[in-house]
Short mmCIF file of C-alpha atoms in Angstrom, two decimals:
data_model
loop_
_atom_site.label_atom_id
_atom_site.label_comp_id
_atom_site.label_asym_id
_atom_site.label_seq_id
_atom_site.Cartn_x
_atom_site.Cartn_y
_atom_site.Cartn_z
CA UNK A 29 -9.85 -13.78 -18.71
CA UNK A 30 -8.93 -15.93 -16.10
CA UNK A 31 -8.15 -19.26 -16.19
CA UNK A 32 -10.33 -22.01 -14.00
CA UNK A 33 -7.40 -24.71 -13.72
CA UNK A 34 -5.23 -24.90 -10.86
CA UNK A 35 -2.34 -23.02 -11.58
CA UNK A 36 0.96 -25.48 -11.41
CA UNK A 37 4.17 -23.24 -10.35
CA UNK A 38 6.46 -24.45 -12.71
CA UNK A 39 9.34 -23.19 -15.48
CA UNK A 40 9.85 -20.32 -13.22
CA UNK A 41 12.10 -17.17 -14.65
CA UNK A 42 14.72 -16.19 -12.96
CA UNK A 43 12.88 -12.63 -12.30
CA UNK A 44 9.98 -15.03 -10.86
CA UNK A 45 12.34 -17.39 -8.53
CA UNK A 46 13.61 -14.41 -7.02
CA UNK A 47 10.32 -12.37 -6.47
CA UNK A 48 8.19 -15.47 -5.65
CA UNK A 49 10.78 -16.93 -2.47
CA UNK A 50 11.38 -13.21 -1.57
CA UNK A 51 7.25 -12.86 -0.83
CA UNK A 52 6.91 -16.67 0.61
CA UNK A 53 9.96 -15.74 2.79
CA UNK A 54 8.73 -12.57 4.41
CA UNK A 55 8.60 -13.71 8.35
CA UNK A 56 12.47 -14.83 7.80
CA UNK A 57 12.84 -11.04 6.70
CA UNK A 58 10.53 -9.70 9.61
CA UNK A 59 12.76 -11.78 12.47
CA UNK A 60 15.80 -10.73 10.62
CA UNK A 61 14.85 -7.13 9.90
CA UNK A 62 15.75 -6.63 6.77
CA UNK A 63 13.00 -5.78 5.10
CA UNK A 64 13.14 -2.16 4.30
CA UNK A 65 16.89 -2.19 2.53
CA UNK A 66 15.58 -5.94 1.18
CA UNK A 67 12.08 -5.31 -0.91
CA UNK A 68 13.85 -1.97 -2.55
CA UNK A 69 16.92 -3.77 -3.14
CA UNK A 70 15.60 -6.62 -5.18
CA UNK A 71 13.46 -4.78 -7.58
CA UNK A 72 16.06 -1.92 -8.23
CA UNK A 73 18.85 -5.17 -8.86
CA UNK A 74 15.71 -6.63 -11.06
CA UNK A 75 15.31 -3.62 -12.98
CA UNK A 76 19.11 -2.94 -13.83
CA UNK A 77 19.62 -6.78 -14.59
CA UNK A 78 19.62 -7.42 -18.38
CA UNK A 79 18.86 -3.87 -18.82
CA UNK A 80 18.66 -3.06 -22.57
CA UNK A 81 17.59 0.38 -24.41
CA UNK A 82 16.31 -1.06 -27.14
CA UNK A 83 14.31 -3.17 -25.02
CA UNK A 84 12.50 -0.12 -23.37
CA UNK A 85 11.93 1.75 -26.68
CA UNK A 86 10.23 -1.28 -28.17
CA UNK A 87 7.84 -1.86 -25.04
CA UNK A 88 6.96 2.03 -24.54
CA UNK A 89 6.12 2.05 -20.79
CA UNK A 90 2.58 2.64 -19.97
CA UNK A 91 1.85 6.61 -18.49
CA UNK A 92 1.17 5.31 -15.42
CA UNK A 93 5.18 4.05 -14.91
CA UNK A 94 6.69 7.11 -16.39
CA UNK A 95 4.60 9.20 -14.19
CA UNK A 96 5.56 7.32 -11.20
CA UNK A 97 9.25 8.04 -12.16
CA UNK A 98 8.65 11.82 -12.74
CA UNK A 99 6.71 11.76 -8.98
CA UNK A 100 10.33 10.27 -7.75
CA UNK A 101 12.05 12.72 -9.78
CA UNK A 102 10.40 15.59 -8.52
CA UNK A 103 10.10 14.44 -4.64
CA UNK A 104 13.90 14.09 -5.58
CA UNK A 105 14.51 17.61 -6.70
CA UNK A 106 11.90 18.93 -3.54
CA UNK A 107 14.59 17.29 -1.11
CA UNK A 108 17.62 18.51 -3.07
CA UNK A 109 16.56 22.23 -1.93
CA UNK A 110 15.28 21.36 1.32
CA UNK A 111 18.61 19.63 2.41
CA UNK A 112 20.29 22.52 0.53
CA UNK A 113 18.72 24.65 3.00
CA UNK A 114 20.36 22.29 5.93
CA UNK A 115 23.70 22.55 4.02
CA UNK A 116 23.11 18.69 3.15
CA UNK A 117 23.21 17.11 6.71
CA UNK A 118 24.59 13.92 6.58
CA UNK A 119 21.99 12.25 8.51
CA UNK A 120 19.22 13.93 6.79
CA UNK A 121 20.18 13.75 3.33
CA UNK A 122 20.66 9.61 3.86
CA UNK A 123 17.27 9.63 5.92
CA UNK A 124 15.53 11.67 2.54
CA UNK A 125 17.34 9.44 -0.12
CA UNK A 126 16.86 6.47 1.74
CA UNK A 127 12.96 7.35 1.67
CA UNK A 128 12.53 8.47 -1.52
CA UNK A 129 14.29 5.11 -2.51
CA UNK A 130 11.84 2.38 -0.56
CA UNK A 131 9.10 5.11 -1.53
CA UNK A 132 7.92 6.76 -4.99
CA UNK A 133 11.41 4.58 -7.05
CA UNK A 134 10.68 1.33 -5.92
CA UNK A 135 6.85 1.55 -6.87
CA UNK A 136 8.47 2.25 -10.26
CA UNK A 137 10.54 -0.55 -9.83
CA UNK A 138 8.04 -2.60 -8.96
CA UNK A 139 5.41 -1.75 -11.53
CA UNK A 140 7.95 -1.80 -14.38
CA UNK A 141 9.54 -5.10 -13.66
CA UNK A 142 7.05 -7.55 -15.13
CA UNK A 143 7.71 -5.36 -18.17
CA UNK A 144 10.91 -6.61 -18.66
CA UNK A 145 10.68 -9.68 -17.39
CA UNK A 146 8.65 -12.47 -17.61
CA UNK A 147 6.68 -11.89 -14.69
CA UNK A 148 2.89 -14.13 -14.49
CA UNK A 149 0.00 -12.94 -12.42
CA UNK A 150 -0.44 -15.86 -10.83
CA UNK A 151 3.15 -16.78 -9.46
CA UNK A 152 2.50 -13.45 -7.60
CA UNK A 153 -0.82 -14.38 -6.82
CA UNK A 154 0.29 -18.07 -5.38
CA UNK A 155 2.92 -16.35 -3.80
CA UNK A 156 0.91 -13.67 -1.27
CA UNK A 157 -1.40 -16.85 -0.96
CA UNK A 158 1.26 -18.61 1.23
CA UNK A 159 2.93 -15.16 2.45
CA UNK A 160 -1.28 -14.79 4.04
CA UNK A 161 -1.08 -18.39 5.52
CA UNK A 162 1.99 -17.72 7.16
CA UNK A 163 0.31 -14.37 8.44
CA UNK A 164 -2.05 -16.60 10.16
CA UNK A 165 0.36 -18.85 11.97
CA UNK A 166 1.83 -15.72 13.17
CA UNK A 167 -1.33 -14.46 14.40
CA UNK A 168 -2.27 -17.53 16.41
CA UNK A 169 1.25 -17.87 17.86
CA UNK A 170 1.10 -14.23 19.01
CA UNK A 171 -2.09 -14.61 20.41
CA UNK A 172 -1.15 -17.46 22.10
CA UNK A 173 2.01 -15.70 23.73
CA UNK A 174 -0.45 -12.76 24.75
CA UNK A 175 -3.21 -15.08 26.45
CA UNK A 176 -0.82 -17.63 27.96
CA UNK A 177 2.08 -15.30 29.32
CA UNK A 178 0.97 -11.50 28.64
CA UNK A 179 2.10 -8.54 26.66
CA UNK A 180 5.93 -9.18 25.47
CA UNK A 181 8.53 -6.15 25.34
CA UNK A 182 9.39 -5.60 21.35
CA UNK A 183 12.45 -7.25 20.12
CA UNK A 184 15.23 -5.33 17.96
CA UNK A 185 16.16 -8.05 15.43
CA UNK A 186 20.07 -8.80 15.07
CA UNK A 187 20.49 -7.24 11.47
CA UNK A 188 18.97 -4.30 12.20
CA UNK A 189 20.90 -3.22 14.65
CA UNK A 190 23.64 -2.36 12.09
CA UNK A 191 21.29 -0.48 9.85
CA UNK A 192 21.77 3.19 10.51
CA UNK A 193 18.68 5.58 11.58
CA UNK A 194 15.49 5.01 13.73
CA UNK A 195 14.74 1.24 14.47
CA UNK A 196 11.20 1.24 15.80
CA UNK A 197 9.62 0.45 12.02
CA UNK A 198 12.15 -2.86 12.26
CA UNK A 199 10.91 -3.76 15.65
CA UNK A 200 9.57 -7.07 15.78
CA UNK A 201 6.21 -6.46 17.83
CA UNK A 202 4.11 -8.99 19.78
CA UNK A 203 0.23 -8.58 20.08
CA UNK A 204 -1.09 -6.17 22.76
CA UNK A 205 -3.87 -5.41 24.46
CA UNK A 206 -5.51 -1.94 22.86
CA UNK A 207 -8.76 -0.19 24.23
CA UNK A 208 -11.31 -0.22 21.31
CA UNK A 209 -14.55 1.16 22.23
CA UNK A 210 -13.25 1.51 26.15
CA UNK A 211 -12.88 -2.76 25.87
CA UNK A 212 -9.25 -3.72 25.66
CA UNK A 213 -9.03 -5.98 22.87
CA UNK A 214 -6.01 -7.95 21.41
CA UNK A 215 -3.93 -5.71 18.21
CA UNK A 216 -1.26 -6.73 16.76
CA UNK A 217 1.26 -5.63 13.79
CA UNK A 218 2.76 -8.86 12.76
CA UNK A 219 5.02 -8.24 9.52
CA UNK A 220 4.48 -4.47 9.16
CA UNK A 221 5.67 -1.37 11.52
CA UNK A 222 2.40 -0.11 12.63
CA UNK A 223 -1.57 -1.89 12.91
CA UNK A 224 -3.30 0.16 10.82
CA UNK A 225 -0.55 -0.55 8.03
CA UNK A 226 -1.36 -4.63 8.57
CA UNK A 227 -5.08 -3.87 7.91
CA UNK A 228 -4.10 -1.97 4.89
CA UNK A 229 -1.80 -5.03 3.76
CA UNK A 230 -4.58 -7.43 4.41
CA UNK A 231 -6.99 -5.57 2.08
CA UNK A 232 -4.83 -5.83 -0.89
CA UNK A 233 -3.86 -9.36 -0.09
CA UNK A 234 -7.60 -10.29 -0.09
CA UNK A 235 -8.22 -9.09 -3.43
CA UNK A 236 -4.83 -10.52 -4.69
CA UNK A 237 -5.42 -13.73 -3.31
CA UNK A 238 -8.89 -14.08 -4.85
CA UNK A 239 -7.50 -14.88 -8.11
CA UNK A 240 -5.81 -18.07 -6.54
CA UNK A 241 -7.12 -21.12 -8.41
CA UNK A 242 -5.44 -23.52 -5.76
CA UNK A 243 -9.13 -23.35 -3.86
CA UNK A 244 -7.96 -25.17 -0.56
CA UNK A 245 -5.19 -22.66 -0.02
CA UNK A 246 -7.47 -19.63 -1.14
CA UNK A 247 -9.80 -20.96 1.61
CA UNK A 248 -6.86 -20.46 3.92
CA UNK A 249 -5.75 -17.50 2.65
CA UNK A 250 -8.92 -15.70 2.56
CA UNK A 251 -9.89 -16.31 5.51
CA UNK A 252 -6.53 -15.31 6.93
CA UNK A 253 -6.73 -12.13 5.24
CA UNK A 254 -9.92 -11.45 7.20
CA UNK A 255 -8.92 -12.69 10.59
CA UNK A 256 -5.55 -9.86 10.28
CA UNK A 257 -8.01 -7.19 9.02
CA UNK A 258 -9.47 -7.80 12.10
CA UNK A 259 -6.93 -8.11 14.72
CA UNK A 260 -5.49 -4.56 13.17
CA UNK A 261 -8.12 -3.12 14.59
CA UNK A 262 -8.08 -0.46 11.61
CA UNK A 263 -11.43 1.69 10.92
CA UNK A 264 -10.24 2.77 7.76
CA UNK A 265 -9.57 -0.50 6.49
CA UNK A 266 -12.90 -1.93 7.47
CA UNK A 267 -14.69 0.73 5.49
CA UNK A 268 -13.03 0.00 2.83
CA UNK A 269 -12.81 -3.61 2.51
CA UNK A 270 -16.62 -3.67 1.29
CA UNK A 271 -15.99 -0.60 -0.56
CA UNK A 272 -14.07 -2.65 -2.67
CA UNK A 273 -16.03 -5.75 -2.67
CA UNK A 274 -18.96 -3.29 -4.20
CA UNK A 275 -16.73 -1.47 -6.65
CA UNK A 276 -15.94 -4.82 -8.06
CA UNK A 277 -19.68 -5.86 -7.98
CA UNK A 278 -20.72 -3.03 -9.70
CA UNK A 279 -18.56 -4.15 -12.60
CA UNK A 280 -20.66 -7.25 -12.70
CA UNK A 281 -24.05 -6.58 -11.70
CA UNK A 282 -26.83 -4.43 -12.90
CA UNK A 283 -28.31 -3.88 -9.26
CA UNK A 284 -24.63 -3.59 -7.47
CA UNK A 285 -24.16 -0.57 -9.79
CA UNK A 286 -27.35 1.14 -8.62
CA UNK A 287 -27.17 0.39 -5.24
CA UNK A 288 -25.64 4.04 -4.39
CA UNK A 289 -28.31 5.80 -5.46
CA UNK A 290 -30.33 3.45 -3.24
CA UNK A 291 -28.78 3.98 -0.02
CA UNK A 292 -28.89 7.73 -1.00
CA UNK A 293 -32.46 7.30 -1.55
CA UNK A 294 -32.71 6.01 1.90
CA UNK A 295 -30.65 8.22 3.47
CA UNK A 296 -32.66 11.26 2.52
CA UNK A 297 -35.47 9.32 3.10
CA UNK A 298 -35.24 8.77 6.80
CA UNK A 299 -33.63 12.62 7.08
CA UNK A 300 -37.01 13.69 6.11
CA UNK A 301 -39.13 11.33 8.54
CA UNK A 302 -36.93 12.47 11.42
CA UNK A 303 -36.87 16.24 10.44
CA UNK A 304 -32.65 16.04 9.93
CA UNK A 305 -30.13 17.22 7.57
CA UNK A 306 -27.92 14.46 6.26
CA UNK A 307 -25.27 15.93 7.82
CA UNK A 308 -26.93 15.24 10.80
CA UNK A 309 -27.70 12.12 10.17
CA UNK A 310 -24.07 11.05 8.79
CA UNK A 311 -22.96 12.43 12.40
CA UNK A 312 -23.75 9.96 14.73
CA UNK A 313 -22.21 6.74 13.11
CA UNK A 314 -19.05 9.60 12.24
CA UNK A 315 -19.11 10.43 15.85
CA UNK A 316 -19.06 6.41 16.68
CA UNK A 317 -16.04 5.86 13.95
CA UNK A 318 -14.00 8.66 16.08
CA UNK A 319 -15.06 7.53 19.57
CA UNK A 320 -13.78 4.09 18.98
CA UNK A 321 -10.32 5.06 19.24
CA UNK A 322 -11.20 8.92 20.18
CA UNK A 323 -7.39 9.70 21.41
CA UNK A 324 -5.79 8.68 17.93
CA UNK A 325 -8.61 10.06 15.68
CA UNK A 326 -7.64 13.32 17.76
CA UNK A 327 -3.95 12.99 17.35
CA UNK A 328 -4.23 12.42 13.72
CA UNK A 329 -6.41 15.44 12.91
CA UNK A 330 -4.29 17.93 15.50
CA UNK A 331 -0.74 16.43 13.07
CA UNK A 332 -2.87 16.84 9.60
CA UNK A 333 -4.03 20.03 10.67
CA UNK A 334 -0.26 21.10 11.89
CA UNK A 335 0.91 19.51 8.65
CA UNK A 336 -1.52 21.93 6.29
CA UNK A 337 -0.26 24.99 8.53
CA UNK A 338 3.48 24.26 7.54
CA UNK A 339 2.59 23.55 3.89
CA UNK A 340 0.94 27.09 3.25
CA UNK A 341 4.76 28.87 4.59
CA UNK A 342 6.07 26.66 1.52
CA UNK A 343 2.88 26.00 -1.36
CA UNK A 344 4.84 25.49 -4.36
CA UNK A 345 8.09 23.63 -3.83
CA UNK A 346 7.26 22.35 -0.02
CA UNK A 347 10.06 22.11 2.34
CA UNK A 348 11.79 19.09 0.93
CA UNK A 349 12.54 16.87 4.07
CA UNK A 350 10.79 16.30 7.40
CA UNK A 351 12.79 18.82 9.44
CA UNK A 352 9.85 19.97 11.49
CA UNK A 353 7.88 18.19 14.24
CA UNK A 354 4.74 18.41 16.30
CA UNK A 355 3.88 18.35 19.82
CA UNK A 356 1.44 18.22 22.06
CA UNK A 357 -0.19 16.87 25.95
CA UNK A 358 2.24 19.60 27.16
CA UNK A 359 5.19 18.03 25.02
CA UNK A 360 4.35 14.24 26.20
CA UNK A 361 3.67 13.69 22.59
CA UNK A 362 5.77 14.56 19.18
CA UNK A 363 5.43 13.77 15.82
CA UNK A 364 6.83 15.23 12.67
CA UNK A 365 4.82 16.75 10.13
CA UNK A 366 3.46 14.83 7.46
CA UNK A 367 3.38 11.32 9.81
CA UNK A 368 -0.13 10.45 8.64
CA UNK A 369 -2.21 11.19 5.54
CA UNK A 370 -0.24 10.83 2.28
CA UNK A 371 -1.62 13.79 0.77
CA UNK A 372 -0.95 16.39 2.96
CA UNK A 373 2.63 14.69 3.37
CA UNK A 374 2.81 15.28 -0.45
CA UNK A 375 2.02 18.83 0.08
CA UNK A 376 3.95 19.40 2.79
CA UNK A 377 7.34 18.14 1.45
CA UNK A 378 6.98 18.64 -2.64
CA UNK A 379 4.37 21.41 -2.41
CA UNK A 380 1.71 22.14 -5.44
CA UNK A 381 4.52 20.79 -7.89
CA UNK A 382 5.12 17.43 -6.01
CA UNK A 383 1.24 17.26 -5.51
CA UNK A 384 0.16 17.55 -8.91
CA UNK A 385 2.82 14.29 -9.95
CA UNK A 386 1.44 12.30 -7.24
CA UNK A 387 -2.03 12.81 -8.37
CA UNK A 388 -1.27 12.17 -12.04
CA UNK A 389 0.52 8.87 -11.07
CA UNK A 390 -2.53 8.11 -9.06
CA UNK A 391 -4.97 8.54 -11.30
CA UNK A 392 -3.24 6.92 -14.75
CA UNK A 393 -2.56 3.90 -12.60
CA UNK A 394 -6.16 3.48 -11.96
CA UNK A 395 -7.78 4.60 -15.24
CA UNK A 396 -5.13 2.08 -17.42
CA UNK A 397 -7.31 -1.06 -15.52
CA UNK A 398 -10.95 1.15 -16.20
CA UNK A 399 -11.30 0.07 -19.84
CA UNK A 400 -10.78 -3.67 -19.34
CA UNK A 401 -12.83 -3.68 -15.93
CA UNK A 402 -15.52 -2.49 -17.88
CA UNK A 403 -15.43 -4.65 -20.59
CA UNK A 404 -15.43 -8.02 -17.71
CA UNK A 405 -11.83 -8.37 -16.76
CA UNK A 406 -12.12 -9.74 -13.18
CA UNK A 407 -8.43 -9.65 -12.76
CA UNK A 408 -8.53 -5.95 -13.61
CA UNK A 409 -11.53 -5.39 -11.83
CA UNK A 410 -9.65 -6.44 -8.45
CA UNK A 411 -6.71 -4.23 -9.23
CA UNK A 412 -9.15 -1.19 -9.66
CA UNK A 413 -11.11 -2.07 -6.94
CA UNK A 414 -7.70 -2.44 -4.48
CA UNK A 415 -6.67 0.69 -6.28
CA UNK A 416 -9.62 2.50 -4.45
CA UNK A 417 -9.13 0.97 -1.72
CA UNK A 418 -5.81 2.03 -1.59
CA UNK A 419 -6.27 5.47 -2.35
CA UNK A 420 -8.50 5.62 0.62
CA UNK A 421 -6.37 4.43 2.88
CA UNK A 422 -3.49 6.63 1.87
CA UNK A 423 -5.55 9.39 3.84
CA UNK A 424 -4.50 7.82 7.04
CA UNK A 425 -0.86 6.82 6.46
CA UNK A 426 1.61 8.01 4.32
CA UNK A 427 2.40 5.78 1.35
CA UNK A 428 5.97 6.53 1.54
CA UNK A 429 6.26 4.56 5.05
CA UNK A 430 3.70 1.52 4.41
CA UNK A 431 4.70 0.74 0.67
CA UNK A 432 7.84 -1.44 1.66
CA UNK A 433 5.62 -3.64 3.31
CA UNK A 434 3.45 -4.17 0.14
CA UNK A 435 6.02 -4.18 -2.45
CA UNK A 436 4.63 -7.25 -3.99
CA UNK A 437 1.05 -5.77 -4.78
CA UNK A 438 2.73 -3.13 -7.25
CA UNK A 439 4.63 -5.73 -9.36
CA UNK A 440 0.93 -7.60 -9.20
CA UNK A 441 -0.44 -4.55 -10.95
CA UNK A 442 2.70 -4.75 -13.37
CA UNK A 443 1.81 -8.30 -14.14
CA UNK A 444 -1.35 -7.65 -14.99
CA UNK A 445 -0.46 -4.57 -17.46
CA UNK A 446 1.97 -6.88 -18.61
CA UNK A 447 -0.14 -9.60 -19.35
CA UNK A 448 -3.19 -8.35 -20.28
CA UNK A 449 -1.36 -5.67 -22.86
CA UNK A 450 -2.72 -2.71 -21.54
CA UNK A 451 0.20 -1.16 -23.44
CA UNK A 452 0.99 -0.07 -26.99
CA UNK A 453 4.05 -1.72 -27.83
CA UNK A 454 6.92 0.04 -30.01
CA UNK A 455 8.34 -1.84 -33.57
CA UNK A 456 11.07 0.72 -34.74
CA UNK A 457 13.22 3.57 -33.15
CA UNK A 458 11.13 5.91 -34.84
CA UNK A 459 8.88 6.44 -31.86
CA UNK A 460 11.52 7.40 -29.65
#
């Protein structure tokens, strides 16, 4: 259970120094751009540092991490054919590796670490706290710049210019003005590559940062959290930010639990006053969620669709790297395959086989914080309710893009298996 003191940061680790100034310091990474070799970096130097066999015998990693390694291990063996097929481009086989590396083996990374090191909940938790307030200064100095001077041309940061491949996810990116609804309203990015990744950021920093037992600076952070889910501008993520908000609810209350059968109750109920299906019902306020950015909710179901066209040439294996795009507005627009939802990127590139990994690490990294939830665990109740959340969201970007940019909420989940020993832990080499 969790503790009601304030939590004092003190008699760090060296594992927590590292990871706790490496969160806090996130804008100095955004101006330097540096994030995306950074966040992968530290938690593969983490996981090598002090590494000892004996070490992971005796600790016998949970399902959930091995089956995140076997999901990089397979989207690694997908790619080897793919760029086998290109006769291993240069450029392509350090653009696949690269990804795979900031993708599917750093969430290993990052969910094994606390593992292995002495890794607390809340020294994560305090950390994302501050990383959210700074979040917020950003914000209001953005949306200063955009009322007082106007909409500011994106700046390529001095570091990243030496980093080979595409620059536009290190781009720092000012707030714009974006047509919601027909109204042009202020959007902005801040720390991330891409709004609808900020609002997905926000949600799990919400949930983190509801643990903090500092209450000022959860005031702060929570609230910052909610101002940056808003200025993302990201449907998705407003759905499920309640979502999760009821999920964890209905781990602690009676009438929270039976509240879906409620609002299906209701929902049939008015169907049958106004002589409608519930599909027609459900279509209006799905027909308002389109219309409120119409041209991208058309975009992203044209790629998706594109996406699952390509995947059925290739079902089983995929076609290991992104070597395919999309166009369309008579070429004004292009896109390769697999840009948005996760899932059909899964099946597009690793195919049934890389599809049925990414489900099983899915699914045994939410069911290991079920038991506990049930049982009162708020802690764990958060991380299953973010897990949702996540899951959701994952629809409408692809994980292996918008994960570098919320390293820090996988080692949280670590910390929490970790701490809470939701493991079985090993004694002797016989269970090798």
């Amino acid at each position: 259970m969790e503790t009601r003191t304030t939590f004092k940061l003190s008699n760090l680790s060296k594992a927590e120094r590292i990871i706790y100034w490496t969160i806090v310091l996130t804008p100095l990474w955004w101006f330097l751009g540096v994030q995306t070799i950074l966040y992968p970096t530290v938690a593969a130097l983490l996981l090598v540092v002090d590494f000892d066999f004996d070490k992971l015998v005796k600790r016998s990693l949970p399902f959930c991490n091995w089956s995140w390694l076997g999901m990089s291990v397979a989207a690694l063996w997908t790619s080897i054919l793919g760029l086998d097929a290109v006769n291993f481009n240069a450029m392509k086989t350090a653009a696949a590796l690269f990804t795979l590396y900031k993708g599917y083996f750093m969430i290993f990374a990052c969910i094994t670490l606390p593992l292995w090191h002495r890794i607390r909940i809340q020294v994560i938790t305090r950390a994302v706290a501050w990383m959210a307030v700074s979040y917020l200064v950003a914000l209001i100095i953005q949306l200063a710049i955009l009322f007082a001077v106007g909409q500011v041309d994106p700046i390529l940061p001095p570091l990243a210019r030496l980093i080979p491949g595409e620059k536009l996810s290190l781009m720092v990116k000012f707030a714009v003005f974006q047509p919601f609804f027909r109204i042009p309203l202020a959007r902005a990015d801040l720390f991330t590559a891409d709004p609808p990744i900020l609002g997905v950021c926000t949600v799990l920093c919400y949930f983190i940062c509801l643990g903090e037992t500092d209450q000022r600076l959860r005031r702060v952070a929570l609230g910052s959290c909610l101002a940056n889910l808003l200025i993302s501008q990201s449907r998705l993520a407003w759905m499920c930010f309640p979502l999760g908000l009821l999920i964890i609810q209905s781990f602690r209350s009676q009438f929270a639990r039976q509240s879906p059968l409620w609002i299906a109750s209701f929902t049939s109920f008015i169907s049958a006053i106004l002589g409608l299906t519930v599909g027609d019902l459900l279509s209006g306020p799905l027909a308002t969620f389109n219309g409120a950015r119409a041209d991208s909710s058309k975009d992203r179901e044209y790629v998706i669709g594109a996406t699952i066209e390509a995947w059925q040439e290739s079902p089983w294996i995929g076609w290991g790297i992104v070597d395919k795009t999309v166009s369309w507005g008579n070429g004004e627009f292009t896109l390769p395959l697999g840009t948005f939802s996760s899932y059909t990127q899964v099946l597009y590139l690793h195919g049934v086989v890389g599809f049925i990994f990414f489900t099983a690490a899915l699914i045994s990294t939410l069911l290991i914080f079920w038991q506990p939830s049930v049982c009162g665990n708020k802690v764990c109740q958060r991380a299953f309710a973010s897990l949702i959340a996540l899951y959701i969201l994952c629809q409408a970007t692809a994980l292996t893009w918008m994960a570098i940019y919320f390293w820090f909420f996988f080692i949280w989940l670590g910390a929490i298996i970790a701490e809470m020993k939701l493991y079985k832990s090993s004694s002797s080499w016989q269970y090798l």
